[in-house]
PDB file of C-alpha atoms in Angstrom:
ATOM      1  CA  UNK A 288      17.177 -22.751  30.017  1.00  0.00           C
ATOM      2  CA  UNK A 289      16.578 -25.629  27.672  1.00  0.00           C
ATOM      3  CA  UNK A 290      15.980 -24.981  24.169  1.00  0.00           C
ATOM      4  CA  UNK A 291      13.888 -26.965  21.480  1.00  0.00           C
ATOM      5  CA  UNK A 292      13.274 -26.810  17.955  1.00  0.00           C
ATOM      6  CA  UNK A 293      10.455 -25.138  17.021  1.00  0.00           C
ATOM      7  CA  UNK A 294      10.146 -24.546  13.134  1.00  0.00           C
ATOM      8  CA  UNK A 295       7.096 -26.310  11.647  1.00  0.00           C
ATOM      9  CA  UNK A 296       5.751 -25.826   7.654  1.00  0.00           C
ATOM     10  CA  UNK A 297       2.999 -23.599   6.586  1.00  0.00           C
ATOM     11  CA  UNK A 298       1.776 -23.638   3.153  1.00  0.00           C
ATOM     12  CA  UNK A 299       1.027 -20.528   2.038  1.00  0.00           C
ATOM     13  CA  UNK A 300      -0.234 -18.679  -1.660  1.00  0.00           C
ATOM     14  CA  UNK A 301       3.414 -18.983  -3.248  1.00  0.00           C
ATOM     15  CA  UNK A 302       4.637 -21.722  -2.014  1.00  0.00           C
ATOM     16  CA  UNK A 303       5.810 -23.772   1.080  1.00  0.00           C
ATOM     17  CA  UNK A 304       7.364 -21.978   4.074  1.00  0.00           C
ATOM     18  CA  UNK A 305       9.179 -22.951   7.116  1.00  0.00           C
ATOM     19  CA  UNK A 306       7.463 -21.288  10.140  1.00  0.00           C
ATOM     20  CA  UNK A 307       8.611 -20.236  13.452  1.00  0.00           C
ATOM     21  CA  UNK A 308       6.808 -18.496  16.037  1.00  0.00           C
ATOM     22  CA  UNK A 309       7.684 -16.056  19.041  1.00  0.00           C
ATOM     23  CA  UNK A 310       5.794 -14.120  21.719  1.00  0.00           C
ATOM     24  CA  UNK A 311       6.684 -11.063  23.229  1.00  0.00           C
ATOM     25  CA  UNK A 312       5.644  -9.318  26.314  1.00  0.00           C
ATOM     26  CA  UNK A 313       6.369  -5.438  24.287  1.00  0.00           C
ATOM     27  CA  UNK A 314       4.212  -3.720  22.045  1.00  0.00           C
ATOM     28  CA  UNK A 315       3.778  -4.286  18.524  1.00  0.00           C
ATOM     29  CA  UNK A 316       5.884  -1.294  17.506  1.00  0.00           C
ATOM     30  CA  UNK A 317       8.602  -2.568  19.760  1.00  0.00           C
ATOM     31  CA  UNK A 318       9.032  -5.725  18.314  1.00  0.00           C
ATOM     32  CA  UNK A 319       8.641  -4.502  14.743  1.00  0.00           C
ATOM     33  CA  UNK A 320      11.656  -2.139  15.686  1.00  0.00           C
ATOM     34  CA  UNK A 321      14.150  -5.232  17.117  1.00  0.00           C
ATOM     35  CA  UNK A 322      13.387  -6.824  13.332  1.00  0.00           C
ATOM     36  CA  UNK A 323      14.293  -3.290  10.932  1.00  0.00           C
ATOM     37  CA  UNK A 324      16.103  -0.876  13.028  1.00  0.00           C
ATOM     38  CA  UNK A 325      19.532  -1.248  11.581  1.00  0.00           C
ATOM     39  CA  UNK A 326      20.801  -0.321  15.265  1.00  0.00           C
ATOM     40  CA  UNK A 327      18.496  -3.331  16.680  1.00  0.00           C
ATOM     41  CA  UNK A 328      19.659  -5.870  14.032  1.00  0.00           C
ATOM     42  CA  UNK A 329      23.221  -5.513  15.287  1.00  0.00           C
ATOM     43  CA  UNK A 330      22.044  -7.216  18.351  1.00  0.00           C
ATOM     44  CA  UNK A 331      20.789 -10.161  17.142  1.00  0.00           C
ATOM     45  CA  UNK A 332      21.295 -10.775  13.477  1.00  0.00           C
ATOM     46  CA  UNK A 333      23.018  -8.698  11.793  1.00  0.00           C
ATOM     47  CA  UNK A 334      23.036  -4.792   9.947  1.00  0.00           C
ATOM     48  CA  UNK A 335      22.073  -3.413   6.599  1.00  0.00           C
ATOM     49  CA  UNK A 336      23.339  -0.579   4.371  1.00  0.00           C
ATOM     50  CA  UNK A 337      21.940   1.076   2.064  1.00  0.00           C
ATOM     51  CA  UNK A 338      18.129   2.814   2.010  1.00  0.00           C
ATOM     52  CA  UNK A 339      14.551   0.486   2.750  1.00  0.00           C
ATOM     53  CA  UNK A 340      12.592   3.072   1.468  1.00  0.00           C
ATOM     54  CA  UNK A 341      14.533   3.733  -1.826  1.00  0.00           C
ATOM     55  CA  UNK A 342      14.499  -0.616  -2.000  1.00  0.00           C
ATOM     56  CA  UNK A 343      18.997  -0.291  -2.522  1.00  0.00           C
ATOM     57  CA  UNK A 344      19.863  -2.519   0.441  1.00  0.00           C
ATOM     58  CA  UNK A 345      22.167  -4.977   1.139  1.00  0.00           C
ATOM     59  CA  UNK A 346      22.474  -7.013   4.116  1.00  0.00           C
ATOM     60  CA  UNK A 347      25.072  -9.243   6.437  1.00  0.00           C
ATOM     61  CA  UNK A 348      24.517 -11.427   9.422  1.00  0.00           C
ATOM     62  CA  UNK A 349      26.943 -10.565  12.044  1.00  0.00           C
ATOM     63  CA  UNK A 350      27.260 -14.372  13.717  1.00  0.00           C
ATOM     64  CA  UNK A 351      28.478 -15.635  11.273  1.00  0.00           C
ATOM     65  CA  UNK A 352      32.299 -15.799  11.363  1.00  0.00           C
ATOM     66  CA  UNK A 353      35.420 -15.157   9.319  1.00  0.00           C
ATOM     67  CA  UNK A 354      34.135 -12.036   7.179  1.00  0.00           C
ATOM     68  CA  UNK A 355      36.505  -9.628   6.720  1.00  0.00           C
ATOM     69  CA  UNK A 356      34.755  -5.895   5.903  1.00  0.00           C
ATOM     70  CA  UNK A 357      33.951  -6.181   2.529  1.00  0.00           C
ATOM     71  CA  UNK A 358      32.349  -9.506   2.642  1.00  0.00           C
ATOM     72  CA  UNK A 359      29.551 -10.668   3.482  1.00  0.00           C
ATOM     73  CA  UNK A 360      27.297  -8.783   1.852  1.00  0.00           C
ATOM     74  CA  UNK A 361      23.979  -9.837   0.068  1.00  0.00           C
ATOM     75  CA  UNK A 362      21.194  -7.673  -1.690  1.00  0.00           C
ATOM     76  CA  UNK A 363      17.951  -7.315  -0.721  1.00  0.00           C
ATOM     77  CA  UNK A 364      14.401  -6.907  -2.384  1.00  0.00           C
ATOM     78  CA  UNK A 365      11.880  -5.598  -0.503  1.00  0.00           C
ATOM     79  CA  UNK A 366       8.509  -7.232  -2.135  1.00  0.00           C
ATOM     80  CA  UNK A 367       6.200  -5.683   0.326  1.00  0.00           C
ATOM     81  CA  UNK A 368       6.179  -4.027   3.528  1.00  0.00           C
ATOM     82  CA  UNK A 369       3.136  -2.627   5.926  1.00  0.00           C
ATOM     83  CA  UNK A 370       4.642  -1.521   9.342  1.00  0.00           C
ATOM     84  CA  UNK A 371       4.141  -3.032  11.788  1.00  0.00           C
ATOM     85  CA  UNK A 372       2.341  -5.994  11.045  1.00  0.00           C
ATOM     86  CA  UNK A 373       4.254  -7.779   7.964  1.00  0.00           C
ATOM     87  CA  UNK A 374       7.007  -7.534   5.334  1.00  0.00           C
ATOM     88  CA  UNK A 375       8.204 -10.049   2.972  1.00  0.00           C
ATOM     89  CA  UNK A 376      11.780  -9.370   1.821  1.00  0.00           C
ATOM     90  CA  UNK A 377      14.046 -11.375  -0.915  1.00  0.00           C
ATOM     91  CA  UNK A 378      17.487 -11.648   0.042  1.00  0.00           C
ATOM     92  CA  UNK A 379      21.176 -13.099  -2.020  1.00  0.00           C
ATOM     93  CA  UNK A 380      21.981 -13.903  -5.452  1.00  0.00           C
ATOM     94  CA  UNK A 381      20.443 -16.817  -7.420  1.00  0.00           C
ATOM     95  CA  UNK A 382      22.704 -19.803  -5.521  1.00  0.00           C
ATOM     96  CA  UNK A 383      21.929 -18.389  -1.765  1.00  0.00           C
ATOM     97  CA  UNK A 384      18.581 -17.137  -2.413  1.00  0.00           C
ATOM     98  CA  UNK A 385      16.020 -16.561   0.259  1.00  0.00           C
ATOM     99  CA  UNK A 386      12.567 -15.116   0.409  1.00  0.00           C
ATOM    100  CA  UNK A 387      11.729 -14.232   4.223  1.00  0.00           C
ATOM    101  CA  UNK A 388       8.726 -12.930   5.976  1.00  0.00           C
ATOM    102  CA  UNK A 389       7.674 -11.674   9.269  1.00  0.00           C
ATOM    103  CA  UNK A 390       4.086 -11.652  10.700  1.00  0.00           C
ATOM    104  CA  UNK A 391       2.991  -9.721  14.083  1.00  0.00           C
ATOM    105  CA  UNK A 392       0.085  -9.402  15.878  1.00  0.00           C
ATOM    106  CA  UNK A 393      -0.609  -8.055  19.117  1.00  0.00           C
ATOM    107  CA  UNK A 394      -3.224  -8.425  21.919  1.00  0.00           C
ATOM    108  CA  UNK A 395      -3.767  -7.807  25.614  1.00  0.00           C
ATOM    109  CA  UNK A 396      -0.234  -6.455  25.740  1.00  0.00           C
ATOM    110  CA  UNK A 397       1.926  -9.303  23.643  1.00  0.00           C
ATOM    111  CA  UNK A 398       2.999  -9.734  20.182  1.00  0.00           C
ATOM    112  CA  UNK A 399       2.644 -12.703  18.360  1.00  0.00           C
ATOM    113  CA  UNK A 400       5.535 -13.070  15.900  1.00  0.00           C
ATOM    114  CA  UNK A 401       5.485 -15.334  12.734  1.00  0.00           C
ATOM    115  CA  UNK A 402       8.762 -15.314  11.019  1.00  0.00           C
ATOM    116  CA  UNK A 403       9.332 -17.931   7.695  1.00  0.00           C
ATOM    117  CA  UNK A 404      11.442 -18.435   4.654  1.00  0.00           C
ATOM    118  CA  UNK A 405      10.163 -19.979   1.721  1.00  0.00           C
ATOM    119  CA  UNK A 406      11.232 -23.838   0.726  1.00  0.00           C
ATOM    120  CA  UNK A 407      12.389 -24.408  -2.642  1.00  0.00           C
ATOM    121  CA  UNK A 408      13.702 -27.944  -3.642  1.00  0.00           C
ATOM    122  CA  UNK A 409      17.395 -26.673  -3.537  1.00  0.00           C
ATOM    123  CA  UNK A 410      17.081 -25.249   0.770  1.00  0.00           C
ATOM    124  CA  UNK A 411      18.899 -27.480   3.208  1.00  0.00           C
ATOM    125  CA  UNK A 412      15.962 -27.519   6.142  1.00  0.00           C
ATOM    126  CA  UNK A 413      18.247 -29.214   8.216  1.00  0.00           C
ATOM    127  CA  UNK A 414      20.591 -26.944   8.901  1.00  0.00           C
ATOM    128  CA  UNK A 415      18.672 -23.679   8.213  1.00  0.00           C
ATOM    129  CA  UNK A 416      15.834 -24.985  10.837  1.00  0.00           C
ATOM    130  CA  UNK A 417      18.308 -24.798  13.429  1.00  0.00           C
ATOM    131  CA  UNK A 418      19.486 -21.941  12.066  1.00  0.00           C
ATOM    132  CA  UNK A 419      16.830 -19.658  12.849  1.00  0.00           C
ATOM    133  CA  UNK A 420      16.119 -20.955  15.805  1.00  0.00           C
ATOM    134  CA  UNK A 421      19.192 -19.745  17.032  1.00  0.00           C
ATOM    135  CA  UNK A 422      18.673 -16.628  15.654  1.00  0.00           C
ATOM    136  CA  UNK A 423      15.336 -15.776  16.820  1.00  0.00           C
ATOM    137  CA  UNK A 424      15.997 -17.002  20.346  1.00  0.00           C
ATOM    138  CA  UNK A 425      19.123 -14.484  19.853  1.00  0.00           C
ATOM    139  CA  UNK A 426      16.284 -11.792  18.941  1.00  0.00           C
ATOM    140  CA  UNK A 427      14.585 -12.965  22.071  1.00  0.00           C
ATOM    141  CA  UNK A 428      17.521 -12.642  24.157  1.00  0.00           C
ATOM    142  CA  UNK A 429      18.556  -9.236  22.859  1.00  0.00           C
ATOM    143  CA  UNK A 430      15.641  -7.921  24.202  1.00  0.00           C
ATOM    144  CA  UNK A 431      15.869  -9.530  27.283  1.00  0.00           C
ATOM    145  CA  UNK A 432      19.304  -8.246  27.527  1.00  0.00           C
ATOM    146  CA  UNK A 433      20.464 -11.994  28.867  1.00  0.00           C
ATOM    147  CA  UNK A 434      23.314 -14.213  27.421  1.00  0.00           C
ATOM    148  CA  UNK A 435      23.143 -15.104  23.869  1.00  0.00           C
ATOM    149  CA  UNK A 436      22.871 -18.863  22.974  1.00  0.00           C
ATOM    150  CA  UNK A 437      25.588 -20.584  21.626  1.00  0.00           C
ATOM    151  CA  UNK A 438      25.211 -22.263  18.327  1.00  0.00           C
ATOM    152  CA  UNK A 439      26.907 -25.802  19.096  1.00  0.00           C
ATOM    153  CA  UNK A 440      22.908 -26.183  21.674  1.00  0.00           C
ATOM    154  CA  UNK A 441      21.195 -26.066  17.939  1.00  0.00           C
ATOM    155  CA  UNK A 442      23.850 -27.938  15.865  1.00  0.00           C
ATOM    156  CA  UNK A 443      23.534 -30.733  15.000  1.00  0.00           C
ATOM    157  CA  UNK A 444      21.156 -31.247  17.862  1.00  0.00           C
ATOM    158  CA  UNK A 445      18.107 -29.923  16.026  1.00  0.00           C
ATOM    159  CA  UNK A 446      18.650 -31.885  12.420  1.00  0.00           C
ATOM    160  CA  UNK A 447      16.665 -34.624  13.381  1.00  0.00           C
ATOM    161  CA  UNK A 448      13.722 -32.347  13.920  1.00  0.00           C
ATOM    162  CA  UNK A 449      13.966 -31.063  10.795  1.00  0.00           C
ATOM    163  CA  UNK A 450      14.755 -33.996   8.594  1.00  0.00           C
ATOM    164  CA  UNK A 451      11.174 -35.853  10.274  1.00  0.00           C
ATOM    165  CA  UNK A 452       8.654 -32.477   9.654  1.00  0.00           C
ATOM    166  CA  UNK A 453       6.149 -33.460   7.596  1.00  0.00           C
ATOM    167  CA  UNK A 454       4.764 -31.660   4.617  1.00  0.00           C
ATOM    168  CA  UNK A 455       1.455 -30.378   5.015  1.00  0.00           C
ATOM    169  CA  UNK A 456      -0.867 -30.643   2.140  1.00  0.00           C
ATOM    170  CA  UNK A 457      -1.747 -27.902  -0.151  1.00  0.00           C
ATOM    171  CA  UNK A 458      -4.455 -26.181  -0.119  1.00  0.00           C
ATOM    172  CA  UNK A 459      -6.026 -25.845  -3.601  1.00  0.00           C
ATOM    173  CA  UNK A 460      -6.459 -21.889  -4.611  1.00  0.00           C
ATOM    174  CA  UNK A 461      -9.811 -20.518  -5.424  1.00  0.00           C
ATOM    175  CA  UNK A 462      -9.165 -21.191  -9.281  1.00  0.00           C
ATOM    176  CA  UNK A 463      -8.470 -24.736  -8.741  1.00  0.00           C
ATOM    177  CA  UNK A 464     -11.446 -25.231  -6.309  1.00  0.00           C
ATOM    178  CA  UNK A 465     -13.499 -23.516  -9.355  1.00  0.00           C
ATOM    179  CA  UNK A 466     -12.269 -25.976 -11.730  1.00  0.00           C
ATOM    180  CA  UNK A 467     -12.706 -28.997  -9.063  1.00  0.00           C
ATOM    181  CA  UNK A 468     -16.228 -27.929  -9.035  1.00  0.00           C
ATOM    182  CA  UNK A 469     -16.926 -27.790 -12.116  1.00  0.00           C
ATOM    183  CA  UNK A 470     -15.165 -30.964 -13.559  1.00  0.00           C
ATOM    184  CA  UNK A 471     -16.810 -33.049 -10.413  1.00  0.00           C
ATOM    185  CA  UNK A 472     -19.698 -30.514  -9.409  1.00  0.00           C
ATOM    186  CA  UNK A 473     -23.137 -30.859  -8.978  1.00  0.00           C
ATOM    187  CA  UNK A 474     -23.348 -29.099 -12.486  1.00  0.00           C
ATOM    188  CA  UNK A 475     -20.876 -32.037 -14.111  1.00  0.00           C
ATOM    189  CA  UNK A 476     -22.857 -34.225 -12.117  1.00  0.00           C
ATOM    190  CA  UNK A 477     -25.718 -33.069 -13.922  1.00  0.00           C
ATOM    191  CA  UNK A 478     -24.079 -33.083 -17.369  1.00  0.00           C
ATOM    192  CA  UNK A 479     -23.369 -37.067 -16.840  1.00  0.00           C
ATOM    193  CA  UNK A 480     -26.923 -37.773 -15.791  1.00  0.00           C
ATOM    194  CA  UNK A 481     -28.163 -36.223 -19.053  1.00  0.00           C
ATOM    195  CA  UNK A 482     -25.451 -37.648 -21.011  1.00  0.00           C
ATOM    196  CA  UNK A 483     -26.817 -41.098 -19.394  1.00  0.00           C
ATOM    197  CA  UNK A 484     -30.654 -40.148 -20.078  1.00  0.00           C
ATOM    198  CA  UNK A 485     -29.807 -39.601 -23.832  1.00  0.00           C
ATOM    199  CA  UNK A 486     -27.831 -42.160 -24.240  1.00  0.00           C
ATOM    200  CA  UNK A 487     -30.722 -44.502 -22.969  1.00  0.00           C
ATOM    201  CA  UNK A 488     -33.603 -43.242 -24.951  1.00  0.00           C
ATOM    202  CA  UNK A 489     -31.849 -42.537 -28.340  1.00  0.00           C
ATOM    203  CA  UNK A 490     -28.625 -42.858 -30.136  1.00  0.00           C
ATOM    204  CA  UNK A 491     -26.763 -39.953 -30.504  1.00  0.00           C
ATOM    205  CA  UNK A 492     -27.014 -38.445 -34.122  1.00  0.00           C
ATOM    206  CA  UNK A 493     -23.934 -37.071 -35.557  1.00  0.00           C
ATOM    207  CA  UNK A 494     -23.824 -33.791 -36.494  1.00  0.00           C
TER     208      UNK A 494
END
């Protein structure tokens, strides 16, 4: 099977995200399981310790190579979780931050998965694009229960991809939309007309 880059930008309320999106013939409830069953992980990504519900967790991906027991290891925030449509997790100390969310969705029998992590100006998209690809097409092959990719298909094959996406612009929030309105509204609009109107018939008289 040939595989392709897929990760694409999204802005989104707190900032820019790279996006990558998965469908799954399973119920929602299935597919939210393969993402935080600690059991599940092991499959595909990797395993946590520690409680989600108390927020004391600390997580390891297992593909990566060359950890001996103790290593490994990062923390991880859970900022907000709503099974089993969405969480939004922060993960690692301050140099190997990450701030990752998953989106699903499910109709007629599939689930629509939306998994991202945040940009800042520090991330290396080019190689943690490729990255997640492989790991989500690991997720998709763990529950397919086929051959897992190998990483040297999505490295360095898939940098180009990444270093050509384009940036999407953003989308002004409702406060800035407000203040767009009123500094080039119909009401400033108005404002200059009767701005012009006085200036026209009279000189203004200082107060």
């Amino acid at each position: 099977m040939s595989v392709k880059p897929t990760g694409h930008y999204q802005q989104r309320a707190d900032g820019l995200y790279l996006e990558f999106d998965r469908l799954f013939h399973a119920p929602i409830e299935d597919v939210w399981y393969s993402l935080t069953n600690r059991n599940a992980m092991k499959q595909w990504v990797g395993t946590y310790t520690g409680s989600p519900a108390t927020g004391a967790v600390k997580f390891r991906m297992n593909a990566e190579e060359g950890y001996a027991e103790d290593e490994g290891w990062e923390p991880v925030s859970i900022l907000f979780c709503d099974p089993p449509h969405h969480f939004v997790v922060d993960t690692g100390g301050d140099a190997q931050h990450m701030r990752l969310l998953a989106n699903l969705t499910e109709q007629g029998g599939l689930t629509a998965m939306t998994f991202g992590q945040r940009i800042y100006p520090q991330t290396d998209v080019a190689s943690m694009g490729p990255g997640w690809d492989y790991y989500l097409d690991r997720l998709v092959a763990a529950r397919a229960h086929a051959p897992m990719p190998e990483w040297d298909t999505y490295f360095p094959a898939f940098k180009r991809h990444y270093q050509d996406l384009t940036v999407p612009p953003r989308k002004p929030t409702p406060s800035e939309r407000e203040l767009e309105e009123t500094d080039d509204g119909p009401a400033a609009e108005g404002l200059t007309a009767m701005g012009t109107v006085g200036e026209a018939s009279a000189p203004a008289t200082p107060a």
